PDB file of C-alpha atoms in Angstrom:
ATOM      1  CA  MET A   1      -0.502  -0.377  -0.057  1.00 51.00           C
ATOM      2  CA  SER A   2       1.523   3.568  -0.972  1.00 71.00           C
ATOM      3  CA  LEU A   3       2.043   6.142   1.719  1.00 72.00           C
ATOM      4  CA  ALA A   4      -0.374   8.255   0.053  1.00 72.00           C
ATOM      5  CA  ILE A   5      -2.925   6.006   0.576  1.00 79.00           C
ATOM      6  CA  LEU A   6      -1.779   5.256   4.177  1.00 77.00           C
ATOM      7  CA  ALA A   7      -1.540   9.122   4.378  1.00 81.00           C
ATOM      8  CA  LEU A   8      -5.675   9.634   3.331  1.00 83.00           C
ATOM      9  CA  GLY A   9      -6.891   7.103   5.696  1.00 80.00           C
ATOM     10  CA  ALA A  10      -4.833   8.054   8.572  1.00 77.00           C
ATOM     11  CA  GLY A  11      -5.817  12.040   8.198  1.00 80.00           C
ATOM     12  CA  ALA A  12      -9.597  10.868   7.761  1.00 83.00           C
ATOM     13  CA  VAL A  13      -9.262   9.118  11.136  1.00 78.00           C
ATOM     14  CA  ILE A  14      -7.701  12.236  12.830  1.00 77.00           C
ATOM     15  CA  GLY A  15     -10.063  14.564  10.949  1.00 78.00           C
ATOM     16  CA  LEU A  16     -13.045  13.242  11.890  1.00 76.00           C
ATOM     17  CA  ALA A  17     -11.718  13.341  15.788  1.00 72.00           C
ATOM     18  CA  LEU A  18     -11.071  16.794  15.607  1.00 69.00           C
ATOM     19  CA  GLY A  19     -14.057  17.433  14.248  1.00 71.00           C
ATOM     20  CA  ALA A  20     -16.296  15.379  16.802  1.00 70.00           C
ATOM     21  CA  LEU A  21     -14.408  15.879  20.163  1.00 66.00           C
ATOM     22  CA  GLY A  22     -12.325  19.335  19.726  1.00 61.00           C
ATOM     23  CA  GLY A  23      -8.998  17.290  20.428  1.00 62.00           C
ATOM     24  CA  GLY A  24      -7.302  14.420  20.022  1.00 61.00           C
ATOM     25  CA  GLY A  25      -6.311  14.742  16.848  1.00 65.00           C
ATOM     26  CA  SER A  26      -2.733  14.735  17.248  1.00 64.00           C
ATOM     27  CA  VAL A  27      -2.893  12.294  19.650  1.00 71.00           C
ATOM     28  CA  LEU A  28      -3.492   9.606  17.066  1.00 76.00           C
ATOM     29  CA  ALA A  29      -1.548  11.527  14.187  1.00 82.00           C
ATOM     30  CA  VAL A  30       1.683  11.253  15.476  1.00 81.00           C
ATOM     31  CA  PRO A  31       1.848   7.607  16.121  1.00 83.00           C
ATOM     32  CA  ALA A  32       0.456   7.256  12.358  1.00 84.00           C
ATOM     33  CA  LEU A  33       2.936   9.380  11.062  1.00 86.00           C
ATOM     34  CA  ILE A  34       5.753   6.960  13.069  1.00 86.00           C
ATOM     35  CA  TYR A  35       4.232   3.771  12.756  1.00 84.00           C
ATOM     36  CA  LEU A  36       2.696   3.993   9.574  1.00 84.00           C
ATOM     37  CA  LEU A  37       4.369   6.509   7.518  1.00 86.00           C
ATOM     38  CA  GLY A  38       7.982   6.221   8.832  1.00 85.00           C
ATOM     39  CA  PHE A  39       8.771   9.709  10.247  1.00 87.00           C
ATOM     40  CA  THR A  40      11.535  10.168  12.961  1.00 85.00           C
ATOM     41  CA  PRO A  41       9.581  11.596  16.423  1.00 81.00           C
ATOM     42  CA  VAL A  42      10.569  14.719  15.620  1.00 79.00           C
ATOM     43  CA  ALA A  43       9.950  15.017  12.325  1.00 85.00           C
ATOM     44  CA  ALA A  44       6.315  13.256  13.000  1.00 85.00           C
ATOM     45  CA  THR A  45       5.581  16.050  16.110  1.00 81.00           C
ATOM     46  CA  THR A  46       6.531  18.508  13.529  1.00 84.00           C
ATOM     47  CA  ALA A  47       4.315  17.435  11.179  1.00 87.00           C
ATOM     48  CA  SER A  48       1.415  16.811  13.262  1.00 85.00           C
ATOM     49  CA  LEU A  49       1.298  20.216  14.174  1.00 84.00           C
ATOM     50  CA  VAL A  50       1.219  21.560  10.455  1.00 87.00           C
ATOM     51  CA  ILE A  51      -1.784  19.259  10.072  1.00 86.00           C
ATOM     52  CA  VAL A  52      -3.317  19.890  13.248  1.00 82.00           C
ATOM     53  CA  ALA A  53      -3.233  23.534  12.901  1.00 86.00           C
ATOM     54  CA  VAL A  54      -4.642  23.442   9.312  1.00 87.00           C
ATOM     55  CA  THR A  55      -7.641  21.134  10.155  1.00 82.00           C
ATOM     56  CA  SER A  56      -8.391  22.723  13.420  1.00 83.00           C
ATOM     57  CA  ALA A  57      -8.665  26.169  11.692  1.00 87.00           C
ATOM     58  CA  VAL A  58     -11.068  24.749   8.811  1.00 83.00           C
ATOM     59  CA  ALA A  59     -12.936  23.037  11.419  1.00 81.00           C
ATOM     60  CA  LEU A  60     -13.211  26.037  13.673  1.00 88.00           C
ATOM     61  CA  THR A  61     -15.599  28.416  11.111  1.00 87.00           C
ATOM     62  CA  ALA A  62     -17.476  25.294  10.935  1.00 81.00           C
ATOM     63  CA  HIS A  63     -18.233  25.203  14.850  1.00 82.00           C
ATOM     64  CA  ALA A  64     -18.354  28.890  14.731  1.00 89.00           C
ATOM     65  CA  ARG A  65     -21.111  29.142  12.214  1.00 87.00           C
ATOM     66  CA  ASP A  66     -22.978  27.341  14.507  1.00 83.00           C
ATOM     67  CA  GLY A  67     -22.354  29.479  17.818  1.00 88.00           C
ATOM     68  CA  GLN A  68     -20.371  27.008  19.933  1.00 83.00           C
ATOM     69  CA  VAL A  69     -17.116  28.693  19.552  1.00 89.00           C
ATOM     70  CA  ARG A  70     -16.517  31.269  22.640  1.00 88.00           C
ATOM     71  CA  TRP A  71     -14.062  33.405  21.380  1.00 89.00           C
ATOM     72  CA  ARG A  72     -13.333  35.236  24.638  1.00 84.00           C
ATOM     73  CA  THR A  73     -12.534  32.082  26.568  1.00 82.00           C
ATOM     74  CA  GLY A  74     -10.793  30.675  23.789  1.00 84.00           C
ATOM     75  CA  LEU A  75      -8.376  33.592  23.521  1.00 87.00           C
ATOM     76  CA  LEU A  76      -7.764  33.621  26.915  1.00 83.00           C
ATOM     77  CA  PHE A  77      -6.487  29.888  27.011  1.00 83.00           C
ATOM     78  CA  ALA A  78      -4.233  30.492  23.868  1.00 84.00           C
ATOM     79  CA  ALA A  79      -2.941  33.846  25.233  1.00 88.00           C
ATOM     80  CA  ALA A  80      -1.679  32.138  28.125  1.00 87.00           C
ATOM     81  CA  GLY A  81       0.141  29.199  26.168  1.00 83.00           C
ATOM     82  CA  ILE A  82       1.566  31.186  23.559  1.00 85.00           C
ATOM     83  CA  GLY A  83       4.840  31.575  25.624  1.00 86.00           C
ATOM     84  CA  PRO A  84       5.453  27.764  26.869  1.00 86.00           C
ATOM     85  CA  ALA A  85       4.529  26.643  23.365  1.00 80.00           C
ATOM     86  CA  VAL A  86       7.524  28.838  21.702  1.00 81.00           C
ATOM     87  CA  LEU A  87       9.578  27.343  24.655  1.00 86.00           C
ATOM     88  CA  GLY A  88       8.231  23.747  24.233  1.00 84.00           C
ATOM     89  CA  GLY A  89       9.102  24.095  20.495  1.00 76.00           C
ATOM     90  CA  ALA A  90      12.258  24.886  20.546  1.00 79.00           C
ATOM     91  CA  LEU A  91      13.386  21.987  23.127  1.00 83.00           C
ATOM     92  CA  ALA A  92      11.539  19.414  21.183  1.00 76.00           C
ATOM     93  CA  ALA A  93      14.387  19.491  19.190  1.00 72.00           C
ATOM     94  CA  ARG A  94      17.014  18.575  22.004  1.00 82.00           C
ATOM     95  CA  LEU A  95      15.217  16.064  23.190  1.00 81.00           C
ATOM     96  CA  PRO A  96      16.068  12.343  22.155  1.00 83.00           C
ATOM     97  CA  ASP A  97      13.580  10.360  20.274  1.00 77.00           C
ATOM     98  CA  ALA A  98      13.065   7.897  22.935  1.00 82.00           C
ATOM     99  CA  VAL A  99      12.038  10.599  25.449  1.00 83.00           C
ATOM    100  CA  LEU A 100       9.848  12.125  23.159  1.00 79.00           C
ATOM    101  CA  THR A 101       8.063   8.768  22.419  1.00 78.00           C
ATOM    102  CA  VAL A 102       7.623   7.845  25.838  1.00 85.00           C
ATOM    103  CA  GLY A 103       6.252  11.644  26.985  1.00 82.00           C
ATOM    104  CA  PHE A 104       3.686  11.045  24.211  1.00 76.00           C
ATOM    105  CA  ALA A 105       2.466   7.847  25.295  1.00 82.00           C
ATOM    106  CA  VAL A 106       2.620   8.567  29.035  1.00 84.00           C
ATOM    107  CA  ILE A 107       0.318  11.784  27.977  1.00 78.00           C
ATOM    108  CA  ALA A 108      -1.922   9.542  25.761  1.00 75.00           C
ATOM    109  CA  ALA A 109      -2.379   7.117  28.052  1.00 83.00           C
ATOM    110  CA  ALA A 110      -3.071  10.155  31.168  1.00 80.00           C
ATOM    111  CA  ALA A 111      -5.609  11.758  28.920  1.00 72.00           C
ATOM    112  CA  ALA A 112      -7.532   8.289  28.214  1.00 76.00           C
ATOM    113  CA  VAL A 113      -7.681   7.901  31.819  1.00 81.00           C
ATOM    114  CA  ARG A 114      -9.471  11.178  32.019  1.00 73.00           C
ATOM    115  CA  MET A 115     -11.852  10.238  29.449  1.00 69.00           C
ATOM    116  CA  LEU A 116     -13.038   7.545  30.896  1.00 77.00           C
ATOM    117  CA  ARG A 117     -13.361   8.787  34.533  1.00 75.00           C
ATOM    118  CA  SER A 118     -15.181  12.082  32.743  1.00 64.00           C
ATOM    119  CA  GLY A 119     -18.653  11.786  34.002  1.00 54.00           C
ATOM    120  CA  SER A 120     -20.471  15.206  34.282  1.00 45.00           C
ATOM    121  CA  VAL A 121     -20.667  18.147  32.447  1.00 44.00           C
ATOM    122  CA  ALA A 122     -21.213  21.463  33.860  1.00 43.00           C
ATOM    123  CA  ARG A 123     -25.091  22.934  33.601  1.00 44.00           C
ATOM    124  CA  GLU A 124     -24.571  26.201  34.382  1.00 47.00           C
ATOM    125  CA  PRO A 125     -21.588  28.192  33.603  1.00 50.00           C
ATOM    126  CA  VAL A 126     -19.545  29.194  36.914  1.00 52.00           C
ATOM    127  CA  GLU A 127     -17.607  32.062  37.595  1.00 51.00           C
ATOM    128  CA  PRO A 128     -14.233  31.533  35.846  1.00 54.00           C
ATOM    129  CA  ARG A 129     -10.916  31.808  38.094  1.00 63.00           C
ATOM    130  CA  PRO A 130      -8.453  33.729  36.264  1.00 67.00           C
ATOM    131  CA  GLY A 131      -4.867  32.215  37.852  1.00 73.00           C
ATOM    132  CA  ARG A 132      -6.628  28.504  36.898  1.00 71.00           C
ATOM    133  CA  ALA A 133      -7.388  29.544  33.642  1.00 70.00           C
ATOM    134  CA  ALA A 134      -4.035  30.593  32.859  1.00 77.00           C
ATOM    135  CA  ALA A 135      -2.062  27.888  34.371  1.00 80.00           C
ATOM    136  CA  ALA A 136      -4.750  25.679  32.373  1.00 77.00           C
ATOM    137  CA  GLY A 137      -3.808  27.459  29.286  1.00 82.00           C
ATOM    138  CA  ALA A 138       0.242  27.415  30.036  1.00 85.00           C
ATOM    139  CA  GLY A 139       0.184  23.723  30.814  1.00 81.00           C
ATOM    140  CA  LEU A 140      -1.467  23.470  27.065  1.00 76.00           C
ATOM    141  CA  GLY A 141       0.898  25.311  25.355  1.00 80.00           C
ATOM    142  CA  ALA A 142       3.665  23.350  26.884  1.00 84.00           C
ATOM    143  CA  VAL A 143       2.851  19.842  25.865  1.00 79.00           C
ATOM    144  CA  THR A 144       1.802  21.032  22.633  1.00 72.00           C
ATOM    145  CA  GLY A 145       5.471  22.767  21.816  1.00 78.00           C
ATOM    146  CA  VAL A 146       6.933  19.874  23.391  1.00 80.00           C
ATOM    147  CA  LEU A 147       5.215  16.645  22.156  1.00 74.00           C
ATOM    148  CA  GLY A 148       3.459  18.182  18.836  1.00 64.00           C
ATOM    149  CA  VAL A 149       0.002  17.846  20.123  1.00 63.00           C
ATOM    150  CA  GLY A 150      -2.629  20.485  19.646  1.00 57.00           C
ATOM    151  CA  GLY A 151      -3.543  20.092  23.467  1.00 64.00           C
ATOM    152  CA  GLY A 152      -7.510  19.840  22.449  1.00 65.00           C
ATOM    153  CA  PHE A 153      -8.028  16.438  24.226  1.00 66.00           C
ATOM    154  CA  LEU A 154      -6.959  18.377  27.675  1.00 68.00           C
ATOM    155  CA  ALA A 155      -8.586  21.922  26.475  1.00 76.00           C
ATOM    156  CA  VAL A 156     -12.070  20.598  26.452  1.00 73.00           C
ATOM    157  CA  PRO A 157     -12.233  18.703  29.893  1.00 68.00           C
ATOM    158  CA  ALA A 158     -10.142  22.381  31.231  1.00 71.00           C
ATOM    159  CA  LEU A 159     -13.060  24.150  29.189  1.00 78.00           C
ATOM    160  CA  VAL A 160     -15.766  22.377  31.237  1.00 73.00           C
ATOM    161  CA  GLY A 161     -14.021  21.859  34.115  1.00 66.00           C
ATOM    162  CA  VAL A 162     -12.730  25.615  34.807  1.00 68.00           C
ATOM    163  CA  LEU A 163     -15.332  27.828  33.277  1.00 71.00           C
ATOM    164  CA  GLY A 164     -18.286  25.856  32.945  1.00 73.00           C
ATOM    165  CA  LEU A 165     -19.100  25.846  29.332  1.00 76.00           C
ATOM    166  CA  ARG A 166     -21.331  22.894  28.255  1.00 76.00           C
ATOM    167  CA  MET A 167     -19.628  20.359  25.740  1.00 72.00           C
ATOM    168  CA  ARG A 168     -20.585  21.431  22.594  1.00 76.00           C
ATOM    169  CA  ALA A 169     -19.482  24.904  23.198  1.00 83.00           C
ATOM    170  CA  ALA A 170     -16.235  23.421  24.831  1.00 81.00           C
ATOM    171  CA  VAL A 171     -15.380  21.294  21.482  1.00 79.00           C
ATOM    172  CA  GLY A 172     -15.888  24.152  19.321  1.00 84.00           C
ATOM    173  CA  THR A 173     -13.722  26.721  21.845  1.00 86.00           C
ATOM    174  CA  SER A 174     -10.778  24.437  21.992  1.00 85.00           C
ATOM    175  CA  LEU A 175     -10.358  24.446  18.580  1.00 86.00           C
ATOM    176  CA  VAL A 176      -9.401  28.390  19.230  1.00 89.00           C
ATOM    177  CA  VAL A 177      -6.676  27.426  21.341  1.00 85.00           C
ATOM    178  CA  ILE A 178      -5.337  24.406  19.337  1.00 83.00           C
ATOM    179  CA  THR A 179      -5.035  26.236  16.355  1.00 87.00           C
ATOM    180  CA  VAL A 180      -2.984  28.815  18.203  1.00 85.00           C
ATOM    181  CA  ASN A 181      -1.010  26.578  20.116  1.00 79.00           C
ATOM    182  CA  ALA A 182      -0.032  24.291  17.279  1.00 82.00           C
ATOM    183  CA  LEU A 183       1.165  27.861  14.711  1.00 85.00           C
ATOM    184  CA  ALA A 184       3.290  29.163  18.028  1.00 81.00           C
ATOM    185  CA  ALA A 185       4.810  25.830  18.685  1.00 79.00           C
ATOM    186  CA  LEU A 186       5.138  25.886  14.527  1.00 81.00           C
ATOM    187  CA  SER A 187       7.328  29.119  14.795  1.00 80.00           C
ATOM    188  CA  MET A 188      10.055  27.291  16.861  1.00 73.00           C
ATOM    189  CA  ARG A 189      10.301  24.172  14.712  1.00 71.00           C
ATOM    190  CA  ALA A 190      11.286  26.567  11.380  1.00 66.00           C
ATOM    191  CA  GLY A 191      14.256  24.161  11.246  1.00 63.00           C
ATOM    192  CA  THR A 192      12.603  20.584  11.606  1.00 59.00           C
ATOM    193  CA  ALA A 193      10.619  21.324   8.660  1.00 60.00           C
ATOM    194  CA  ASP A 194      12.674  21.333   5.887  1.00 62.00           C
ATOM    195  CA  GLY A 195      13.083  17.531   5.459  1.00 67.00           C
ATOM    196  CA  LEU A 196       9.582  16.823   5.736  1.00 78.00           C
ATOM    197  CA  ASP A 197       8.065  14.840   3.036  1.00 83.00           C
ATOM    198  CA  TRP A 198       5.421  16.901   1.731  1.00 85.00           C
ATOM    199  CA  ALA A 199       3.960  14.456  -0.503  1.00 85.00           C
ATOM    200  CA  VAL A 200       2.633  12.636   2.556  1.00 87.00           C
ATOM    201  CA  ILE A 201       1.663  15.525   4.494  1.00 88.00           C
ATOM    202  CA  ALA A 202      -0.364  17.136   2.239  1.00 89.00           C
ATOM    203  CA  PRO A 203      -2.879  14.153   1.507  1.00 90.00           C
ATOM    204  CA  PHE A 204      -2.762  13.509   5.388  1.00 88.00           C
ATOM    205  CA  ALA A 205      -3.775  17.089   6.211  1.00 87.00           C
ATOM    206  CA  GLY A 206      -6.749  17.212   2.927  1.00 89.00           C
ATOM    207  CA  ALA A 207      -8.152  14.185   4.551  1.00 88.00           C
ATOM    208  CA  ALA A 208      -8.042  15.930   8.377  1.00 85.00           C
ATOM    209  CA  VAL A 209      -9.621  18.673   6.857  1.00 84.00           C
ATOM    210  CA  LEU A 210     -12.592  16.524   4.793  1.00 84.00           C
ATOM    211  CA  GLY A 211     -12.856  14.484   8.005  1.00 81.00           C
ATOM    212  CA  ALA A 212     -13.315  17.224  10.292  1.00 77.00           C
ATOM    213  CA  TRP A 213     -16.729  18.467   8.054  1.00 74.00           C
ATOM    214  CA  ASP A 214     -17.865  14.983   8.791  1.00 74.00           C
ATOM    215  CA  GLY A 215     -16.765  14.762  12.120  1.00 72.00           C
ATOM    216  CA  ARG A 216     -18.788  17.946  13.424  1.00 68.00           C
ATOM    217  CA  ARG A 217     -21.901  16.568  11.725  1.00 72.00           C
ATOM    218  CA  LEU A 218     -21.373  13.473  13.567  1.00 67.00           C
ATOM    219  CA  SER A 219     -21.126  15.148  17.240  1.00 65.00           C
ATOM    220  CA  ALA A 220     -24.357  16.388  16.646  1.00 66.00           C
ATOM    221  CA  LYS A 221     -25.894  13.415  16.127  1.00 68.00           C
ATOM    222  CA  LEU A 222     -24.044  10.721  18.537  1.00 63.00           C
ATOM    223  CA  SER A 223     -23.742  11.107  22.350  1.00 62.00           C
ATOM    224  CA  GLY A 224     -20.927  12.885  23.449  1.00 60.00           C
ATOM    225  CA  PRO A 225     -19.946   9.829  26.247  1.00 70.00           C
ATOM    226  CA  ALA A 226     -19.988   7.309  23.703  1.00 70.00           C
ATOM    227  CA  LEU A 227     -17.711   9.074  21.260  1.00 65.00           C
ATOM    228  CA  GLN A 228     -15.300   9.838  24.176  1.00 67.00           C
ATOM    229  CA  ARG A 229     -15.333   6.403  25.624  1.00 75.00           C
ATOM    230  CA  VAL A 230     -14.409   4.663  22.221  1.00 70.00           C
ATOM    231  CA  PHE A 231     -11.637   7.688  21.408  1.00 67.00           C
ATOM    232  CA  ALA A 232     -10.160   6.782  25.129  1.00 74.00           C
ATOM    233  CA  PHE A 233      -9.952   2.896  24.693  1.00 79.00           C
ATOM    234  CA  ALA A 234      -8.243   3.877  20.956  1.00 72.00           C
ATOM    235  CA  LEU A 235      -5.843   6.154  22.874  1.00 72.00           C
ATOM    236  CA  LEU A 236      -5.026   3.644  25.538  1.00 82.00           C
ATOM    237  CA  VAL A 237      -4.240   1.057  22.731  1.00 80.00           C
ATOM    238  CA  VAL A 238      -2.293   3.622  21.079  1.00 74.00           C
ATOM    239  CA  ALA A 239       0.397   4.568  24.341  1.00 80.00           C
ATOM    240  CA  CYS A 240       0.665   0.701  25.175  1.00 85.00           C
ATOM    241  CA  LEU A 241       2.166  -0.033  21.678  1.00 77.00           C
ATOM    242  CA  MET A 242       4.178   2.923  21.820  1.00 75.00           C
ATOM    243  CA  LEU A 243       5.653   1.978  25.189  1.00 82.00           C
ATOM    244  CA  LEU A 244       5.972  -1.278  24.017  1.00 81.00           C
ATOM    245  CA  ASP A 245       8.119  -0.642  21.047  1.00 73.00           C
ATOM    246  CA  THR A 246      10.534   1.815  22.901  1.00 75.00           C
ATOM    247  CA  VAL A 247      11.013  -0.572  25.756  1.00 72.00           C
ATOM    248  CA  VAL A 248      11.544  -3.705  23.302  1.00 63.00           C
TER     249      VAL A 248
END
């Protein structure tokens, strides 16, 4: 099977996750780029940022048209994460491949456990605590910069738990955070983008964009908790495989 066909299939799945859940696309994109398409961990995290930035920006327009984006909240989170994302992007190029792989697997497993344990969604908006909001945004930015993930799988629970957004609004708003964080991290990775295989990345990103549109429609039809459970189990499998590959 050619790399372009593999890239199309993987991109469709990543886009579906981003469109439906407002995050998690890059958590699947990085292992897909490494194990299916032969990218190194550093190249995979950089390529993931390109793919996620493009896909999230497109998906954001669709959610905004539906009135499910809280711009002020999203920009607050994103602003707090810009500095850490830039610093993390500079640090990533200096870390060994094994460190990036293990760190990524741990983050994926932690996100899966949080999604499985997450039950209730806030019914009424609560008064946000600026300190907690800024800390959450900074943490998301750091994760984005170092591991090449948009942070949406962490942003959605934070937006619900810290700021009391409803699930659909949190999904749409998280795309603001993902887009800004990914672009900030990319600004520090210009040197690692020179050797990327754009013949693979382009179809991957194109399929992800189309998948994101389908994911947005899917999120309106299916149960949010059901989607979260399926995605969480997929994350656990990916995390275990990456850890086994590093140890073996």
